[in-house]
Coordinates of N, CA and C in Angstrom, one line a residue:
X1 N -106.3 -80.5 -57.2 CA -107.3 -79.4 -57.4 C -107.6 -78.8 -56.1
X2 N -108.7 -77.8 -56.6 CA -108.8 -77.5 -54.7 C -109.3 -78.6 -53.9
X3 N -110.4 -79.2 -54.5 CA -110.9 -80.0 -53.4 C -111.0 -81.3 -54.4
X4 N -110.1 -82.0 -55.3 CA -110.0 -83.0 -55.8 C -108.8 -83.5 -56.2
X5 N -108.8 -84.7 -56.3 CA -107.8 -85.7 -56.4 C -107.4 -86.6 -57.8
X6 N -106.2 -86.5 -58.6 CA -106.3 -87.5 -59.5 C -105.0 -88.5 -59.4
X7 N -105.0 -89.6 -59.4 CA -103.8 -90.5 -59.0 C -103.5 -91.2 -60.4
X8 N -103.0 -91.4 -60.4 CA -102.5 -91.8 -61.4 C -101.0 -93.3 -61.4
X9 N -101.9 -94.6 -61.3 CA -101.1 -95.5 -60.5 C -100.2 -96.1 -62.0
X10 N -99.0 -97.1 -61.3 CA -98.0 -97.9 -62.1 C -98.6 -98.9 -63.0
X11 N -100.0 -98.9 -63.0 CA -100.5 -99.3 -64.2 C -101.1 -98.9 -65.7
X12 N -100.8 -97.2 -65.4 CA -101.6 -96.2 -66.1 C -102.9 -96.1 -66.1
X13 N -103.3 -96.9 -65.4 CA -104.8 -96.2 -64.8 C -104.8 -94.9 -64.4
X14 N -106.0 -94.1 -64.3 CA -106.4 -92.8 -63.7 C -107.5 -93.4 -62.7
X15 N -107.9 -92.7 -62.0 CA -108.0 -92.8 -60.3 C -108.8 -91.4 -59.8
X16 N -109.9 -91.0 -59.3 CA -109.9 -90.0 -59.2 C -111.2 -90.0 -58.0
X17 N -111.0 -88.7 -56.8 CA -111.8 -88.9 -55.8 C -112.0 -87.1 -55.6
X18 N -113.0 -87.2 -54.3 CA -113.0 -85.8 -54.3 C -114.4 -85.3 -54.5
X19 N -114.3 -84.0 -54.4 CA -115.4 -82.8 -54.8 C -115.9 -83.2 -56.5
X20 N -116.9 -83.4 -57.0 CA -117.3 -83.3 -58.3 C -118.3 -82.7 -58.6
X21 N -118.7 -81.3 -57.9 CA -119.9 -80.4 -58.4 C -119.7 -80.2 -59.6
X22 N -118.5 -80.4 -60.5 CA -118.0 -79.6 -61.6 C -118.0 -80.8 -63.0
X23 N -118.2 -81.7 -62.1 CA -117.6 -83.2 -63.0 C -116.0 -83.1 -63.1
X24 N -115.2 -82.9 -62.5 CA -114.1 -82.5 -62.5 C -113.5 -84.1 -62.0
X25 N -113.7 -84.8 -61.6 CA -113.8 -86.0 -61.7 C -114.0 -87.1 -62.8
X26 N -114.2 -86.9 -63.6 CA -114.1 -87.3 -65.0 C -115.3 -88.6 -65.1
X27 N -116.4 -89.1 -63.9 CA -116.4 -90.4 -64.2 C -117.9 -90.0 -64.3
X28 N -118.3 -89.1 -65.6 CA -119.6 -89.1 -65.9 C -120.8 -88.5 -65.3
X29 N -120.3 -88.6 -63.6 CA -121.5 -87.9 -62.5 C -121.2 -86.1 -62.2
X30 N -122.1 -85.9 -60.9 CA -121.9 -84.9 -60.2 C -122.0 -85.3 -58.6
X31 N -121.5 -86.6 -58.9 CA -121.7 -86.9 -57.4 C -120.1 -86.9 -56.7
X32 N -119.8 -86.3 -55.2 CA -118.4 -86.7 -54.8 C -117.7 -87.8 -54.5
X33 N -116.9 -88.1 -54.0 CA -116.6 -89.9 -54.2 C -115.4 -89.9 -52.9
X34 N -115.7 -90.2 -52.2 CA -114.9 -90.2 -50.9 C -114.0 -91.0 -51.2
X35 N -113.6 -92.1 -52.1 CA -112.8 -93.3 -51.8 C -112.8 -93.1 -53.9
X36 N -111.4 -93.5 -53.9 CA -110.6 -93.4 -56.0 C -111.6 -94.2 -56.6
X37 N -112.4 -93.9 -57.7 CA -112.9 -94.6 -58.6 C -112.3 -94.5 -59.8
X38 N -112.3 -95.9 -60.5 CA -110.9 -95.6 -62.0 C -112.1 -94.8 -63.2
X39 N -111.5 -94.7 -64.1 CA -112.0 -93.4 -64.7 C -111.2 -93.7 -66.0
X40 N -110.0 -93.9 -66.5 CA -109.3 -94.1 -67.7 C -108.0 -94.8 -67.2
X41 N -108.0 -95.2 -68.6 CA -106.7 -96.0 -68.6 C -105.9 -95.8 -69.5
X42 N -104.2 -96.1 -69.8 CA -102.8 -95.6 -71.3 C -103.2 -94.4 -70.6
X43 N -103.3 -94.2 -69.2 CA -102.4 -92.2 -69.1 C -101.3 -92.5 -68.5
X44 N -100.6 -90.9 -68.9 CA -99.2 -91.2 -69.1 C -98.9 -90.2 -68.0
X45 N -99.8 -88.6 -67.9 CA -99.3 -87.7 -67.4 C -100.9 -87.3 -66.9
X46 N -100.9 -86.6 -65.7 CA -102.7 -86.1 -65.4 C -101.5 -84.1 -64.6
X47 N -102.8 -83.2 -64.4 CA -102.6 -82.5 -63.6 C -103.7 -81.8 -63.7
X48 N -104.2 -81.0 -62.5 CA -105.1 -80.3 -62.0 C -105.1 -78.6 -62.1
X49 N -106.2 -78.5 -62.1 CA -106.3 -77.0 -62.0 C -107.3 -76.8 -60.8
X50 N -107.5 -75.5 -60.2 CA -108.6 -75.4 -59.4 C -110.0 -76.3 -59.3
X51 N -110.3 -76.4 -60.8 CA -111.9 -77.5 -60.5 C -111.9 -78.1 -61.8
X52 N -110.8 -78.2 -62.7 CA -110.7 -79.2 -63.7 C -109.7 -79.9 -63.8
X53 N -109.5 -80.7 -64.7 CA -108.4 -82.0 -64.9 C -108.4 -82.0 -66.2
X54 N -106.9 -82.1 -66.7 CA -106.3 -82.4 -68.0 C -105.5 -84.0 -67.6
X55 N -105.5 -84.7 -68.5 CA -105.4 -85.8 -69.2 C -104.0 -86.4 -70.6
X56 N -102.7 -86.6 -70.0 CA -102.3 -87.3 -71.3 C -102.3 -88.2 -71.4
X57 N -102.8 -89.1 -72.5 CA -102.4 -90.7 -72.4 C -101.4 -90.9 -73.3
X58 N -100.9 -92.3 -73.0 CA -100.0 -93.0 -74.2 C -100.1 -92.5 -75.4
X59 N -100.9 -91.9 -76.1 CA -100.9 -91.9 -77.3 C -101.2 -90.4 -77.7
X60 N -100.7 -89.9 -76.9 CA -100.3 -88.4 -76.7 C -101.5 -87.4 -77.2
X61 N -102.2 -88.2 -76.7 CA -104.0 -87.4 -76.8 C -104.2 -86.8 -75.5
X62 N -104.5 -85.6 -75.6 CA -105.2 -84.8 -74.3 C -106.5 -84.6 -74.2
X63 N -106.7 -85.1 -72.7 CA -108.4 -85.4 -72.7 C -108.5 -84.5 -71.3
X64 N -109.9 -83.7 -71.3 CA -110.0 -82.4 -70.4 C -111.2 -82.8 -69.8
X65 N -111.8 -82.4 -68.5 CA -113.0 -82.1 -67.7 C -113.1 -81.9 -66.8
X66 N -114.2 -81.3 -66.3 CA -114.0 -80.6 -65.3 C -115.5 -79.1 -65.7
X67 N -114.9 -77.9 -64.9 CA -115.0 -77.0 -64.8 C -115.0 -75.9 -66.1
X68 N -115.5 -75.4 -66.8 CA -115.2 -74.7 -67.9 C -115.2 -73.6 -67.8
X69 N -115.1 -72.4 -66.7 CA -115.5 -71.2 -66.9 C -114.3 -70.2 -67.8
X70 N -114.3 -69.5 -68.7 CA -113.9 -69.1 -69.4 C -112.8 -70.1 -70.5
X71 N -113.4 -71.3 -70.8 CA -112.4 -72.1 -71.7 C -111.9 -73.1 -71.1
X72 N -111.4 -73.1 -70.4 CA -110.0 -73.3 -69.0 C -109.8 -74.8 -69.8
X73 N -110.4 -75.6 -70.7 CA -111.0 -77.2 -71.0 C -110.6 -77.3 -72.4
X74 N -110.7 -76.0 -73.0 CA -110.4 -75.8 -74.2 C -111.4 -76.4 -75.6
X75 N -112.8 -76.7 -75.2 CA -113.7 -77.4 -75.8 C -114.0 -76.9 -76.8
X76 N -114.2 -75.1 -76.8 CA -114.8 -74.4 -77.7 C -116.3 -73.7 -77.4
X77 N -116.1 -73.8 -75.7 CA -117.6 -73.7 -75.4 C -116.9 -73.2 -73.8
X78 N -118.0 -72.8 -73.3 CA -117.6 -72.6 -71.3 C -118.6 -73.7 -70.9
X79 N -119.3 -74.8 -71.4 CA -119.6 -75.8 -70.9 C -119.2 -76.9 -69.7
X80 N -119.5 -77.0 -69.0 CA -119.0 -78.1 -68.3 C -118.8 -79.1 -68.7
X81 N -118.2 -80.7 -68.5 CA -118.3 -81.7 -68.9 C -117.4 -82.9 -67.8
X82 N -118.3 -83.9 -67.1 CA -118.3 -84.5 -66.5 C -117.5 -86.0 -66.9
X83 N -117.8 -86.1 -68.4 CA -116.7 -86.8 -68.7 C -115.9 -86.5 -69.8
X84 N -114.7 -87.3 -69.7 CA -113.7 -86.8 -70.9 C -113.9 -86.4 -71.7
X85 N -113.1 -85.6 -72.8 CA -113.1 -85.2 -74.0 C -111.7 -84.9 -74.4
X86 N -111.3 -85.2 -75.6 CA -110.3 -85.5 -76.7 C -110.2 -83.9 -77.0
X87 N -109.1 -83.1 -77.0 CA -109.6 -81.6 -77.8 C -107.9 -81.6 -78.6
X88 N -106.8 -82.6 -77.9 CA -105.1 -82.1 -79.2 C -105.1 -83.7 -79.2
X89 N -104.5 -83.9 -80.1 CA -103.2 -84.7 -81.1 C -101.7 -84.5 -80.6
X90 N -101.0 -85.4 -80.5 CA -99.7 -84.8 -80.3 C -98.7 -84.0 -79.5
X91 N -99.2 -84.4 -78.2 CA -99.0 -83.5 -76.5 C -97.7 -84.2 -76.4
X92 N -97.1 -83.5 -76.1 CA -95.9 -84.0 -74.9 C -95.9 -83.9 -73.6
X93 N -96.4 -82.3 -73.4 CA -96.5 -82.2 -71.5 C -97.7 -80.9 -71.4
X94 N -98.4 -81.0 -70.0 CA -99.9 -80.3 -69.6 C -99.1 -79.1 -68.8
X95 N -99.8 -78.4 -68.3 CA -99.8 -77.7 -67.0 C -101.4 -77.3 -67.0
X96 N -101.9 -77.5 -65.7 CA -102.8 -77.0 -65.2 C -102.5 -75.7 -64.6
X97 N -103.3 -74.5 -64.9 CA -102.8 -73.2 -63.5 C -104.4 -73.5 -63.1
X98 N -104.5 -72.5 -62.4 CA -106.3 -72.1 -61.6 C -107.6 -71.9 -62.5
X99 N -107.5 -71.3 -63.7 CA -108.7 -71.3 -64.6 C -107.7 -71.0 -66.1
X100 N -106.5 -71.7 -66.2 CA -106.0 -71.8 -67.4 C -105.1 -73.2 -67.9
X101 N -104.9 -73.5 -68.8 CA -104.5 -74.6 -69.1 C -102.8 -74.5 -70.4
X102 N -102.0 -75.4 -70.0 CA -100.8 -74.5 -71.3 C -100.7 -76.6 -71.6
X103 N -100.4 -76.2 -72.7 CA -100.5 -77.7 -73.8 C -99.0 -77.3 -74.3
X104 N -98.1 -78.5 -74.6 CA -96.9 -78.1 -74.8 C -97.0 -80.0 -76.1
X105 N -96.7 -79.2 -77.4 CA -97.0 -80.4 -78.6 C -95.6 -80.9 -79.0
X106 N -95.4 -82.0 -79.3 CA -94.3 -82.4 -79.9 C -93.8 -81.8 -80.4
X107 N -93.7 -80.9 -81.6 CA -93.3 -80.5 -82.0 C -93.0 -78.6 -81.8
X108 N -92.8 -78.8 -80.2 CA -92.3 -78.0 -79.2 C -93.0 -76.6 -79.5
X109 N -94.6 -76.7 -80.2 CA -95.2 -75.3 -80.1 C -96.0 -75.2 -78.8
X110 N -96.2 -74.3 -77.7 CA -96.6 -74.0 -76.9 C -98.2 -73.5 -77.1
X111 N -99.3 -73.6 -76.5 CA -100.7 -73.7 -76.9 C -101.3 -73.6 -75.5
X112 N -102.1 -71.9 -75.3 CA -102.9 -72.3 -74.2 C -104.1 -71.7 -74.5
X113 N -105.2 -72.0 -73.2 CA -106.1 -72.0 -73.3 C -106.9 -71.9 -72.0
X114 N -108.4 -70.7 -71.8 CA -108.9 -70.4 -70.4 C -109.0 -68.6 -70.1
X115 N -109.0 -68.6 -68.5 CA -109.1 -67.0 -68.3 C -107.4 -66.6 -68.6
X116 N -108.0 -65.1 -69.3 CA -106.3 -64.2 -69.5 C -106.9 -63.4 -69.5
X117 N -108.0 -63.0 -68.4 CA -107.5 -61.1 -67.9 C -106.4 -60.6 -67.8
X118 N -105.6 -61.4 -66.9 CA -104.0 -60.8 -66.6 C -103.0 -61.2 -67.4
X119 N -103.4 -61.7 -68.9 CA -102.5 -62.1 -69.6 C -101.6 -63.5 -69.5
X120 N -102.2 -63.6 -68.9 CA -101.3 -65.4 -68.7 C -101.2 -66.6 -69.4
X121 N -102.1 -66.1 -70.8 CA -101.9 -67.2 -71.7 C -100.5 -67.1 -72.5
X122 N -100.4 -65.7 -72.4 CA -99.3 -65.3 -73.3 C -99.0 -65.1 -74.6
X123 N -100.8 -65.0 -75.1 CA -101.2 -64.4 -76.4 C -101.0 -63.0 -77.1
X124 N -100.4 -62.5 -76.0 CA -100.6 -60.7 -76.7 C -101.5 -60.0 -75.7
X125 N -102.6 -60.7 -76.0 CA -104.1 -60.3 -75.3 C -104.8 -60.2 -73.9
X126 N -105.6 -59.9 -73.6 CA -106.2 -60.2 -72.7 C -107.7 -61.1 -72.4
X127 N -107.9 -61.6 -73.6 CA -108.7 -62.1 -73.9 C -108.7 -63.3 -73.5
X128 N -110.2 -63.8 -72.8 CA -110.6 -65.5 -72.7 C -110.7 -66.6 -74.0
X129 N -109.5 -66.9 -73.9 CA -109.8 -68.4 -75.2 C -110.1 -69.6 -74.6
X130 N -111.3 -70.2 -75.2 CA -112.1 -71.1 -75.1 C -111.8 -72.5 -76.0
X131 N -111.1 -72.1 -76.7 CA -109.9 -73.5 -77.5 C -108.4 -73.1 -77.3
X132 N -107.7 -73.8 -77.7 CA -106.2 -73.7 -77.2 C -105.8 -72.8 -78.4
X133 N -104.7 -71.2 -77.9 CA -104.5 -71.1 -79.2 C -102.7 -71.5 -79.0
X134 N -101.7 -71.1 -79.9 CA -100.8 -71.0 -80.3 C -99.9 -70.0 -79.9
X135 N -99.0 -70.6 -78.6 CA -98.4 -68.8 -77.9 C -97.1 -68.5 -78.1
X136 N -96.4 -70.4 -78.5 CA -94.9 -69.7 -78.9 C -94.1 -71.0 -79.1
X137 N -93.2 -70.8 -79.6 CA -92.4 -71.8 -80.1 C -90.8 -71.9 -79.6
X138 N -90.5 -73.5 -80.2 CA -89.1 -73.9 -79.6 C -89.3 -74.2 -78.2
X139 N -90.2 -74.7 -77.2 CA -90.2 -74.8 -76.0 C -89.8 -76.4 -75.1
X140 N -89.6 -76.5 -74.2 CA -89.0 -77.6 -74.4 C -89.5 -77.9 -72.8
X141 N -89.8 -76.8 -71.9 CA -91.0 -77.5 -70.5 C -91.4 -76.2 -70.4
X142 N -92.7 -76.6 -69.6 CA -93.7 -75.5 -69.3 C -94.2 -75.9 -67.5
X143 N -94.8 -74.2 -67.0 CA -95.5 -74.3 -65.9 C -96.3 -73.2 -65.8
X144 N -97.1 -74.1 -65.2 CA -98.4 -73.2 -65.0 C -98.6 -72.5 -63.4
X145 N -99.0 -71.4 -63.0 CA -99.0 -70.9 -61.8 C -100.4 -70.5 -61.6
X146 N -100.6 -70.4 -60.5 CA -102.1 -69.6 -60.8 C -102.7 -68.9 -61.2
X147 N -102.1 -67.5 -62.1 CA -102.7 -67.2 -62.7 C -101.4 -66.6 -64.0
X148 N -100.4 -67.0 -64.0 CA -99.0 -66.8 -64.9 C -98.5 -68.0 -65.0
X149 N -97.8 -67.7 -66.3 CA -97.1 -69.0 -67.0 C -95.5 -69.3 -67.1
X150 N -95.1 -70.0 -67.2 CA -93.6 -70.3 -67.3 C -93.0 -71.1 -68.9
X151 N -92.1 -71.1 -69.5 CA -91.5 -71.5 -70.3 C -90.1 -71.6 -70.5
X152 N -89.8 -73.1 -70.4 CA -88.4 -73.3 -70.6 C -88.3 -73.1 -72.2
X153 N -87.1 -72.4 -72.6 CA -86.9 -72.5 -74.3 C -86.1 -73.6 -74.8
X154 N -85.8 -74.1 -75.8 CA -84.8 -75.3 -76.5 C -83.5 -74.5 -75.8
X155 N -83.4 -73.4 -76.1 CA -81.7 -72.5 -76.0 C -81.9 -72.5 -74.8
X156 N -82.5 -72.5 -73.6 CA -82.3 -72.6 -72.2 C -83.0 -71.1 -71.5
X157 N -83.5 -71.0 -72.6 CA -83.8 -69.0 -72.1 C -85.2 -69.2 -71.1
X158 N -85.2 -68.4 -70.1 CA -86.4 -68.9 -69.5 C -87.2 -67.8 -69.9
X159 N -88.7 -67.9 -70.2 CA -89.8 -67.2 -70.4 C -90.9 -66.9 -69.6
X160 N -91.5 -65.4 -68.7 CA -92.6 -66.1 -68.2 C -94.0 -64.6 -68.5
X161 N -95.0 -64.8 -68.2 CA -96.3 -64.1 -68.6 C -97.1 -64.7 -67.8
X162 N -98.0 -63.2 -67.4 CA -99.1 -63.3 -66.9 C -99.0 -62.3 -65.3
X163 N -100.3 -62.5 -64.3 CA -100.2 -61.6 -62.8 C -98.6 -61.4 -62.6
X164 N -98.2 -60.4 -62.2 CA -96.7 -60.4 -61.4 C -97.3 -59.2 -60.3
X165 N -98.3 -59.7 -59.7 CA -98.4 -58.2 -58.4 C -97.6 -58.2 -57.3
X166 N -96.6 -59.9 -57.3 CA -95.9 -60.2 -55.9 C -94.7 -60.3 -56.9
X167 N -94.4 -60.2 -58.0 CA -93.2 -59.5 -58.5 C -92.7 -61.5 -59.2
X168 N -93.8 -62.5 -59.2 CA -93.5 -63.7 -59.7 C -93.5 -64.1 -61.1
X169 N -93.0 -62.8 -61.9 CA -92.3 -63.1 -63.3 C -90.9 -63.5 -62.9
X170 N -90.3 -62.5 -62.6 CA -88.8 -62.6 -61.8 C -88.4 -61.5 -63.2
X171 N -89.1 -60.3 -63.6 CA -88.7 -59.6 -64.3 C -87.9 -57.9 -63.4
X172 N -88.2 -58.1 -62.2 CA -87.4 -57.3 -61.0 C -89.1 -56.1 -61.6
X173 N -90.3 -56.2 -61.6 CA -90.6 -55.0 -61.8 C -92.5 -56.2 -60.8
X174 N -93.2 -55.3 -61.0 CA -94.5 -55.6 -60.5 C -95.7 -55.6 -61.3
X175 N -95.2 -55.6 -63.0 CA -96.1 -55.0 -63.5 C -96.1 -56.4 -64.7
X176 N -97.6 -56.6 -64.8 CA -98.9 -58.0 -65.7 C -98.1 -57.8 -66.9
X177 N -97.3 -58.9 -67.1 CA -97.3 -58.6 -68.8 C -97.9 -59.7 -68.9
X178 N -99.1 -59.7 -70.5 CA -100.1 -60.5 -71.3 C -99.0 -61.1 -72.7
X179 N -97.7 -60.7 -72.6 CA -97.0 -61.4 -74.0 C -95.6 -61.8 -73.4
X180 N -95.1 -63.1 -73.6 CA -93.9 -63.5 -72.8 C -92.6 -62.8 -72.9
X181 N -92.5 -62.6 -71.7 CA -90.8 -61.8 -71.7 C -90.0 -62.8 -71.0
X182 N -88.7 -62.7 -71.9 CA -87.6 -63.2 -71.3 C -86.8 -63.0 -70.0
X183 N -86.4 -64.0 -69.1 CA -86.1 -63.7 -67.8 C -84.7 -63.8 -67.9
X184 N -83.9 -62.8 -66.9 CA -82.2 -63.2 -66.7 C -81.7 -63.5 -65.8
X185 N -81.2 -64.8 -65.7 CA -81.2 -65.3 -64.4 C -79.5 -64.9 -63.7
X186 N -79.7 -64.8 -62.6 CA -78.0 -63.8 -62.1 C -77.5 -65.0 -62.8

């Protein structure tokens, strides 16, 4: 994160140190923690965003906190929350970007959630969702950028949405698309 840390050791412990104005830290406070305090245990996968933390454990439950301004946590609310919370079922893999979150489900439907002024959820819209919605299917890995998304497809096709003002869709143009277009790689 910017100014926080989540480790995630060979025991599946979570670990987490750092800035916690946000509770982005997961362990209940708003205090910062110079030195790892554990925080959860059965995770499998963690990643960060600017001032929040997503969560997969073993049991393919995704657990969020941190920071909530525009959704980014997916609660259903812009609340903050200092300690975890459960919001999917059935995760395979996270990406954190800066104030947006992409959930990628077993059953390879793609789901995000947070700020999409510039379209980077890859709903259509421009709109802030505040629970995860439903952006696209058949996907098989995802990435999140700061403020644009990425999608590998099952067929190999790469996908991506959201800011391109430095031209980081790789669509050869400079211009925000808010609904995913397909990329062609030479």
């Amino acid at each position: 994160g910017n100014y926080h840390s989540l480790i995630l050791k060979n025991d599946n412990t979570l670990w987490t140190c750092g800035q916690n104005t946000w509770g982005q830290l997961g362990n209940g406070t708003f205090t910062d923690r110079s030195t790892p305090t554990q925080v959860m245990t059965n995770v499998k996968a963690i990643d960060v965003g600017s001032q929040h933390s997503l969560v997969l454990k073993n049991d393919n439950t995704l657990w969020v906190f941190g920071l909530n301004g525009q959704g980014v946590i997916g609660i259903g609310t812009t609340d903050l929350t200092s300690t975890p919370i459960q919001i999917m079922t059935d995760v395979k893999a996270i990406a954190a970007g800066n104030i947006h979150s992409l959930i990628l489900k077993n059953d390879n439907t793609l789901w995000a959630c947070g700020e999409n002024t510039f379209g980077g959820l890859g709903d259509g819209t421009t709109t802030n969702r505040t629970t995860p919605v439903q952006v696209m299917t058949d996907v098989k890995a995802i990435n999140a950028g700061l403020t644009f998304s990425t999608a590998l497809k099952n067929d190999n096709t790469l996908w991506s949405v959201g800011v391109n003002n430095r031209g980081q869709l790789g669509d050869g143009t400079n211009i925000n698309r808010p609904a995913f277009i397909r990329i062609t790689l030479p």
